[in-house]
Short mmCIF file of C-alpha atoms in Angstrom, two decimals:
data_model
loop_
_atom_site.label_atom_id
_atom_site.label_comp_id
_atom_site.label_asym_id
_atom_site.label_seq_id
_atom_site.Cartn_x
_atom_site.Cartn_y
_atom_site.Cartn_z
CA UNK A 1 32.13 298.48 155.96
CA UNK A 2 35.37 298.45 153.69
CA UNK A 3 33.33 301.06 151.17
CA UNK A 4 32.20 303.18 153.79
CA UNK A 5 35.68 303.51 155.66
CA UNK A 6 37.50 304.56 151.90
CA UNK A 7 34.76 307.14 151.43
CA UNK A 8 35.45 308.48 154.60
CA UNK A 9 38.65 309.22 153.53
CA UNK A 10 38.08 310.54 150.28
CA UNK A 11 35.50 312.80 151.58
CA UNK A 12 37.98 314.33 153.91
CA UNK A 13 40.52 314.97 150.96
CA UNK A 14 40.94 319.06 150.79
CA UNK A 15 41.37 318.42 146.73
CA UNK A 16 37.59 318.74 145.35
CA UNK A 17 36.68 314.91 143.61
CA UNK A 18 34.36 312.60 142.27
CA UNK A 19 33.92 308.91 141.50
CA UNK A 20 32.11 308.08 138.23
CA UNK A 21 31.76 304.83 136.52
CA UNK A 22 31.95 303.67 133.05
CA UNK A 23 28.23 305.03 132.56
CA UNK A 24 29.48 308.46 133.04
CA UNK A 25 27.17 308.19 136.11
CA UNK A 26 28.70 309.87 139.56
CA UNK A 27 28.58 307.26 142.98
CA UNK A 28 30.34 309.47 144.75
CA UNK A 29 31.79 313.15 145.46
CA UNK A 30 33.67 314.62 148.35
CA UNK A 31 32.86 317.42 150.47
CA UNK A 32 35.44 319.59 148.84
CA UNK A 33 33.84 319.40 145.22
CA UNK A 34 30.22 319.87 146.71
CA UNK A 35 31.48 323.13 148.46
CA UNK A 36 32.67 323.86 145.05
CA UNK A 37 30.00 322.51 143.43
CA UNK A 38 26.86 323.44 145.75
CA UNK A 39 24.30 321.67 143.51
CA UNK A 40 23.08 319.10 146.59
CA UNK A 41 24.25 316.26 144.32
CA UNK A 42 26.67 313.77 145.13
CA UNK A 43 25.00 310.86 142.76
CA UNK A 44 23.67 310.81 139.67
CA UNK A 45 24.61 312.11 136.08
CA UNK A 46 27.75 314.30 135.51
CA UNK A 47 25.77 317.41 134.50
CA UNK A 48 23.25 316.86 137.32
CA UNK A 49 26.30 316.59 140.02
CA UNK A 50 28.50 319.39 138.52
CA UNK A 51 25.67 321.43 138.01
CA UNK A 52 25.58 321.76 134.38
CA UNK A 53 23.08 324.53 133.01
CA UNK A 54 21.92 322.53 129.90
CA UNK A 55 19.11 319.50 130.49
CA UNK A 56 21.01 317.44 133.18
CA UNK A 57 18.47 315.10 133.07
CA UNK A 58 19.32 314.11 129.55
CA UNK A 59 22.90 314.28 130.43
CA UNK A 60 25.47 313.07 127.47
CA UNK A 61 22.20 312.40 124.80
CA UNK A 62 21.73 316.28 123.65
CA UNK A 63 23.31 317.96 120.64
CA UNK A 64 25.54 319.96 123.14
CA UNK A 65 26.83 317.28 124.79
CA UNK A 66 28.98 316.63 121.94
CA UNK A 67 31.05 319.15 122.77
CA UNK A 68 30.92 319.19 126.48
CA UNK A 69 34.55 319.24 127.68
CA UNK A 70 33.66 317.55 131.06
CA UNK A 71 32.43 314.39 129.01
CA UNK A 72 35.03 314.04 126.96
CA UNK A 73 37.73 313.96 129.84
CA UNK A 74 36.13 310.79 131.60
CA UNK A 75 35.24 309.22 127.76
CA UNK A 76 38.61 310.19 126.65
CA UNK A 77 40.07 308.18 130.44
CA UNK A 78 37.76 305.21 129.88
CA UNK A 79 39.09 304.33 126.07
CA UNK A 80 42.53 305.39 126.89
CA UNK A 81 42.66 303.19 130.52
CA UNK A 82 45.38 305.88 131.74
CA UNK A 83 45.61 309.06 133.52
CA UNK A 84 44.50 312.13 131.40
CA UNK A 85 45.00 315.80 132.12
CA UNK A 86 41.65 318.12 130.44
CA UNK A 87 40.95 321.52 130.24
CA UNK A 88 36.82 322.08 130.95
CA UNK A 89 35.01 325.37 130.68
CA UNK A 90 30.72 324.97 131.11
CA UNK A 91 28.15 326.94 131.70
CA UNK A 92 27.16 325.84 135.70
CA UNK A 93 23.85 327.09 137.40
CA UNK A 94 23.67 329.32 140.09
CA UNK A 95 20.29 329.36 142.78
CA UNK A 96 19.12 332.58 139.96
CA UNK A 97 21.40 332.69 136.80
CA UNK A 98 24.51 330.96 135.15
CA UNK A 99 27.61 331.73 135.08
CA UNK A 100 30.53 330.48 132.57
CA UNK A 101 33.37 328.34 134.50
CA UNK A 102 36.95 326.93 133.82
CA UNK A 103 38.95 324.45 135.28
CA UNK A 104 41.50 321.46 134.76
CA UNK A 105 40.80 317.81 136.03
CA UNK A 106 42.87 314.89 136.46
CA UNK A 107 40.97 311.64 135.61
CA UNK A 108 42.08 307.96 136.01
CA UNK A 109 41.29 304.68 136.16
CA UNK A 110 41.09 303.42 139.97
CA UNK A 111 39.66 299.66 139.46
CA UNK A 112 36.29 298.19 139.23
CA UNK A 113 34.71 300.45 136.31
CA UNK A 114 35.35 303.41 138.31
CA UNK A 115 37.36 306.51 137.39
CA UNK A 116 38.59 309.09 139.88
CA UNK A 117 38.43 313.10 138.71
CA UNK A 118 39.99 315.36 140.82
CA UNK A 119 39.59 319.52 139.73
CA UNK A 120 42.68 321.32 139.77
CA UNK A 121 42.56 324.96 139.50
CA UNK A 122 39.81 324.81 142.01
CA UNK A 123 40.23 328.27 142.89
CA UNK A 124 39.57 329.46 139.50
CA UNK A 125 36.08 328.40 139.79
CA UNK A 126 35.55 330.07 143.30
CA UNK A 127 36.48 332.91 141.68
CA UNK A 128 34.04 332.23 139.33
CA UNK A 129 31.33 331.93 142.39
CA UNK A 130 32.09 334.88 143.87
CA UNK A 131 32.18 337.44 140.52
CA UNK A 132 28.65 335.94 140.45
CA UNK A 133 27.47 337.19 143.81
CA UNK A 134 29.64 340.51 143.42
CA UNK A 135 27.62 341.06 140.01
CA UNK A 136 24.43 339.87 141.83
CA UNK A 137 25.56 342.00 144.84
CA UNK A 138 25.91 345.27 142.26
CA UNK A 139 22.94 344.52 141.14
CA UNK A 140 21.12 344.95 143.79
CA UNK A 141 22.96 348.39 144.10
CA UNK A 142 20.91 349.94 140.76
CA UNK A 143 17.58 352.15 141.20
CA UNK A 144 15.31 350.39 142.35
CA UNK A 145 11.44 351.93 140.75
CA UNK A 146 10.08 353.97 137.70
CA UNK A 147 8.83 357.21 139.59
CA UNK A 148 10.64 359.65 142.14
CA UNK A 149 9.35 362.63 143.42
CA UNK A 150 6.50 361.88 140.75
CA UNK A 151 8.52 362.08 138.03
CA UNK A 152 8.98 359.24 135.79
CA UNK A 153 12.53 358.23 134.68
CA UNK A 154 14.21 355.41 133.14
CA UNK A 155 17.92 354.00 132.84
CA UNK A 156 20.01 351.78 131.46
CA UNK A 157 23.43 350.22 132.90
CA UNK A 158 25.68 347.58 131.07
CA UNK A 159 28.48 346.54 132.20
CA UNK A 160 30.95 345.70 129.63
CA UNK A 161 32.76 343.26 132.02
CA UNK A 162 31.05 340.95 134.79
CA UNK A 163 31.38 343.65 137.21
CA UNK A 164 30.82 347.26 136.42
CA UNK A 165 32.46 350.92 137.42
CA UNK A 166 29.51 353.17 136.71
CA UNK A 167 27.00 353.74 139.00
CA UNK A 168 23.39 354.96 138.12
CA UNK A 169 20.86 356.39 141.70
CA UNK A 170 17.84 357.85 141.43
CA UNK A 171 16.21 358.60 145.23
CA UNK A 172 13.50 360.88 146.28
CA UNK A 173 14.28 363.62 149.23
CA UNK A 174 10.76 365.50 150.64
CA UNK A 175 9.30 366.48 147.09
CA UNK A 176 12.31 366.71 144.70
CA UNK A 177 13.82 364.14 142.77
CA UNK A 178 17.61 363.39 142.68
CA UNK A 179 19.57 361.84 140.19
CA UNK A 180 23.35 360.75 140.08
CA UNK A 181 25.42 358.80 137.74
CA UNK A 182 29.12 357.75 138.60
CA UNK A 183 31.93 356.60 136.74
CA UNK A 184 34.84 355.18 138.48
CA UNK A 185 38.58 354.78 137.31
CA UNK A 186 39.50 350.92 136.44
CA UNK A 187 36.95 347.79 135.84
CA UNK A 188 36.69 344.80 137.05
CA UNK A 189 36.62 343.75 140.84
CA UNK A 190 38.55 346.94 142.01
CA UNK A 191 36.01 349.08 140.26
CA UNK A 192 32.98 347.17 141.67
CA UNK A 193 34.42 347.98 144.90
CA UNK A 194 34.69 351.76 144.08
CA UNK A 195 30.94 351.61 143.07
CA UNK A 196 29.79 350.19 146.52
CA UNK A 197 32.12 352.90 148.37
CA UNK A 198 29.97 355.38 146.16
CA UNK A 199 26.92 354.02 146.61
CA UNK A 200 27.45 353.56 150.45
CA UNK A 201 29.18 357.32 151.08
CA UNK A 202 27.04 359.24 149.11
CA UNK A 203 24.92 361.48 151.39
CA UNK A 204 21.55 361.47 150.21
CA UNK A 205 20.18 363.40 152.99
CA UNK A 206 22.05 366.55 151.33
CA UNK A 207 19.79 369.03 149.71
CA UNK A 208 22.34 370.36 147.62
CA UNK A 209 24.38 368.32 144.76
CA UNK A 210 27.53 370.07 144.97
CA UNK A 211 27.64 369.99 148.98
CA UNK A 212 26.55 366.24 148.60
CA UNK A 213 29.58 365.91 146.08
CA UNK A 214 32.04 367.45 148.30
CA UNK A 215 31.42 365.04 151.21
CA UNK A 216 31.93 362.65 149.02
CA UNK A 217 35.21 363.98 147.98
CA UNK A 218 36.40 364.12 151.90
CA UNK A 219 35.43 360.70 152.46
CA UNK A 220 37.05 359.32 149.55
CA UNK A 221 40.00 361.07 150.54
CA UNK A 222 39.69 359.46 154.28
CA UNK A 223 40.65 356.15 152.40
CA UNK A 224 43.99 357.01 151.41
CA UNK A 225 43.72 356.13 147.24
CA UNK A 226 46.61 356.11 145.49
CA UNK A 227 46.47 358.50 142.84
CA UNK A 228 45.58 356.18 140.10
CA UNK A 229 42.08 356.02 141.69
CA UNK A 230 39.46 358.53 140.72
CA UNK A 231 35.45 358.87 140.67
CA UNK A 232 33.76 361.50 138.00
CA UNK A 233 29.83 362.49 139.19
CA UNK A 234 26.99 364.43 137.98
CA UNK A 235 24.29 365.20 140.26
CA UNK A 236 21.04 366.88 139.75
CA UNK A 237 18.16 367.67 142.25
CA UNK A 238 14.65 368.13 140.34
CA UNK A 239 12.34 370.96 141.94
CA UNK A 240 8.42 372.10 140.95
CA UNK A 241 9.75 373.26 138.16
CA UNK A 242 13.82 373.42 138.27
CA UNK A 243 16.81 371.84 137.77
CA UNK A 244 19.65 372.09 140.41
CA UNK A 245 22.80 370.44 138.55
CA UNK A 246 26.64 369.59 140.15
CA UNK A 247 29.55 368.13 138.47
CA UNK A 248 32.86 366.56 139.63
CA UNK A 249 35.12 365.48 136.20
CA UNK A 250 31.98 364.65 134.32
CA UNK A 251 32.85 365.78 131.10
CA UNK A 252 29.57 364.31 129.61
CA UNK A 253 27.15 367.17 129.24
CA UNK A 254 23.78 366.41 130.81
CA UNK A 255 21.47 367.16 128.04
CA UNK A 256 17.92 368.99 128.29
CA UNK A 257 15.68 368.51 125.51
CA UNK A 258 12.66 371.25 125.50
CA UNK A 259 10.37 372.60 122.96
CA UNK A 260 13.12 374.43 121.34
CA UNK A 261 16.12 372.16 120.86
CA UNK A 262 18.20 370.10 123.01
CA UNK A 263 20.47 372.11 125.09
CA UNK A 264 24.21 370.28 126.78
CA UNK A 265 25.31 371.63 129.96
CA UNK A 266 28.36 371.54 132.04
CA UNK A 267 30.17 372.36 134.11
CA UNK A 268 33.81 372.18 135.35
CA UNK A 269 34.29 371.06 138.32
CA UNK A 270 37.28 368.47 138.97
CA UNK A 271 36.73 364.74 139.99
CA UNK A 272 37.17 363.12 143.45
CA UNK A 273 40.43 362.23 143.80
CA UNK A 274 43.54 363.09 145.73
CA UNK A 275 45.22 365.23 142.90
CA UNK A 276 44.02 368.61 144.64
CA UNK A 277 44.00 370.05 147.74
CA UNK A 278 40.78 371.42 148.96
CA UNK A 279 38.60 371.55 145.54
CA UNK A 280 35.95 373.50 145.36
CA UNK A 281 32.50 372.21 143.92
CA UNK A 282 29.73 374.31 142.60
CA UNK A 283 25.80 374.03 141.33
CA UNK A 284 23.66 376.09 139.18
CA UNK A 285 19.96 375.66 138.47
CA UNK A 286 18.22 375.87 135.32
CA UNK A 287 14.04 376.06 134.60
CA UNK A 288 12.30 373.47 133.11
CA UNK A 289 8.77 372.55 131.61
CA UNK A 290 6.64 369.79 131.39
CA UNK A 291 7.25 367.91 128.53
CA UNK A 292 10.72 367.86 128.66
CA UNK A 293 13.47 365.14 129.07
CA UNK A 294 16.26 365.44 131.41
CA UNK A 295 19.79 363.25 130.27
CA UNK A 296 22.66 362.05 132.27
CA UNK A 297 25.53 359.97 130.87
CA UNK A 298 28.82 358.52 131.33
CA UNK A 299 31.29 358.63 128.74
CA UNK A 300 31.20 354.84 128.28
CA UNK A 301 28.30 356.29 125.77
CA UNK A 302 29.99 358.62 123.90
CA UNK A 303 33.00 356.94 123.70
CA UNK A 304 31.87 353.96 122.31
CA UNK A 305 33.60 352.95 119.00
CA UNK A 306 32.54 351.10 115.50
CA UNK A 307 34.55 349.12 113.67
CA UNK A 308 36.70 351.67 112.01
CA UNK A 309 37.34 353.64 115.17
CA UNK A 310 34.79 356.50 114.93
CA UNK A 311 33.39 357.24 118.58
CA UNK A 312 29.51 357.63 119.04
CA UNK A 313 30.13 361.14 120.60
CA UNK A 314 28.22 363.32 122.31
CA UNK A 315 26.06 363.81 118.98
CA UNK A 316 24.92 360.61 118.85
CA UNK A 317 23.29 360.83 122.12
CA UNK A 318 22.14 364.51 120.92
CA UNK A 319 20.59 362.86 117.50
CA UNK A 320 19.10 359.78 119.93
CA UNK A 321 17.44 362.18 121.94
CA UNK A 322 16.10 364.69 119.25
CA UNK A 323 13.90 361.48 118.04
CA UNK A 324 12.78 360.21 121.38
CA UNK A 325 9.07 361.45 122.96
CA UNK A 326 10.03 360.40 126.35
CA UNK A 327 12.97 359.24 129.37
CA UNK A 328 11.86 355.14 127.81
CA UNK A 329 12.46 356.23 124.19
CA UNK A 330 15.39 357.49 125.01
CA UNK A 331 16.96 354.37 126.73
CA UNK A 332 14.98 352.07 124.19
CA UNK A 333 16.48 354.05 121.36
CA UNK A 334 19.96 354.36 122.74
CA UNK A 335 20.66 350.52 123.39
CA UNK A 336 19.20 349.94 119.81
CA UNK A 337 21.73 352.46 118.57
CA UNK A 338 24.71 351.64 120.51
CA UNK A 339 24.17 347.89 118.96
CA UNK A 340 23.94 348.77 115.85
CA UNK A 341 26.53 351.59 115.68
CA UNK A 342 29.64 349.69 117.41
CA UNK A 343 28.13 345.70 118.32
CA UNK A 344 30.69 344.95 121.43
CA UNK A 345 31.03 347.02 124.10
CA UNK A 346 34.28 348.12 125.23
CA UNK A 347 33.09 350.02 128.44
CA UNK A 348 30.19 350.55 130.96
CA UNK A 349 27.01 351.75 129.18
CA UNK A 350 24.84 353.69 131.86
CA UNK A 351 22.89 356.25 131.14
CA UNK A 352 19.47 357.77 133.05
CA UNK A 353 16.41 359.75 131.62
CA UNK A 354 13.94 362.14 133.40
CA UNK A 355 10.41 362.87 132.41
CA UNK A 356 10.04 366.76 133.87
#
């Protein structure tokens, strides 16, 4: 009756804890930690009850236990008899993926064999929780097939953070195929947003690029940005046997290869913003034929750097191209050559590629 009252208590403590005993096995954990914790576990072995994304079951006995952070607090407690202070970062499952976590705890001794951990810093690992659904969320946001319109395409988009500011759409209106890739200003969480504003205010009922761009612009402007806020777009709607192409700040060319070369294209159009009143936006169409492949980047390609500063450019993504048969070479061969050429990423890789 006594044990039941105190862990009535506990469990109503707003600070996230848990009870664990000189076996480094958990009897008990409060409501708080399993909201931060959502495992289902209040018992059992650390790993199993935080959530740990190595074998839980073999919690404390693998190779990668020796350095587990979360151990070493309670081990470190239990040999020292006195209050400790740790630092913990893991690797914590999620209902679909992992995600990497940090966090302090408190840990000390509270009679009987039994140690009492309570996180601090709690909110650092909702944070944590919710970067995972916004990345899971954004996602979600990315084409969703291989074929539009019946033409095949492919794409690549990595983020070089959890959560990305480009934005790559491929959609199907009657029988043409439409393309656009977005890059938004910032990264991070406020760039995410920016994304889902894009993906969400888009019109893609619009026949036209440039008049689907300019809407866009209006309703982007309807939110009041601050000037440090900015989107660059290039659009392109694929007819029978045409290409209908906008651009708003985009100063990555789209690039057409064809039987006789690979030819850039742009066009100057400024980006949606606030910095001008009542900009214009414009299209042009250009033939294609069958065989060839249809490019659209952001600049997180050709801006990409090596090791002594040199950028991939715009001819990298020319030479890529020149070697590729089709839209999937193209992607295949431009993630193996951004790897090689510059190893980490310093900005959002996303680039699309059209069989015509």
């Amino acid at each position: 009756m006594i044990e039941k009252f105190y862990r009535r208590i506990i469990d109503g403590v707003p600070s996230p804890l848990c009870v664990v005993d000189k076996n480094l096995k958990t009897v008990f954990a409060n409501a708080a930690f399993c909201n931060l914790f959502p495992t289902g576990h209040k018992k059992g072995s650390i790993g199993k009850v935080f959530g740990c994304a190595e074998n839980h079951k073999r919690c404390g006995q693998l190779d990668a236990c020796r350095d587990c952070s979360l151990l070493s607090a309670f081990e470190n407690c239990f040999f020292a008899r006195k209050e400790l202070d740790k630092r913990v970062y893991m690797r914590v499952k999620t209902e679909d993926s992992t995600r990497e976590v940090a966090f302090s705890i408190k840990v000390k001794p509270i009679g009987d064999g039994l140690y009492l951990g309570v996180i601090d810093n709690a909110l650092e690992v909702e944070i944590s929780r919710e970067l995972e659904t916004a990345k899971d969320i954004q996602q979600r946001l990315l084409p969703a097939g291989k074929w539009a319109a019946g033409k095949r395409y492919s794409f690549t988009y990595i983020p070089c953070r959890d959560i990305g500011g480009d934005l790559p759409d491929v959609y199907t209106v009657g029988n043409s195929a439409f393309g656009v890739i977005a890059d938004v200003s910032g990264k991070g969480i406020s760039a995410g947003m920016l994304t889902a504003f894009v993906k969400a205010a888009y019109d893609k009922t619009l026949y036209s690029p440039a008049q689907a761009i300019s809407n866009l612009s209006t309703k982007f402007n309807e939110l009041n940005p601050d000037e440090r806020s900015y989107i660059t777009v290039a659009a392109v709607r694929i007819d029978k046997d045409s290409v209908t192409y906008s651009m708003a700040g985009h100063n990555v060319p789209i690039l057409l290869k064809t039987g006789s070369g690979i030819t850039r294209i742009m066009l100057n159009s400024p980006p949606v913003s606030n910095w001008f009143d009542n900009p214009a936006y414009f299209e042009d169409t250009i033939p294609y034929e069958k065989g060839d492949i249809l490019v659209l980047l952001t600049d997180g390609v050709t801006e990409s750097r090596n090791s002594k500063g040199e950028m991939f450019g715009v001819e990298g993504a020319i030479k890529t191209l020149s070697v590729s048969k089709t839209g999937e070479d193209f992607i295949k061969n431009l993630e193996n050559n951004l790897k090689s050429f510059c190893g980490n990423l310093n900005d959002d890789i996303t680039a699309i590629a059209f069989d015509l």
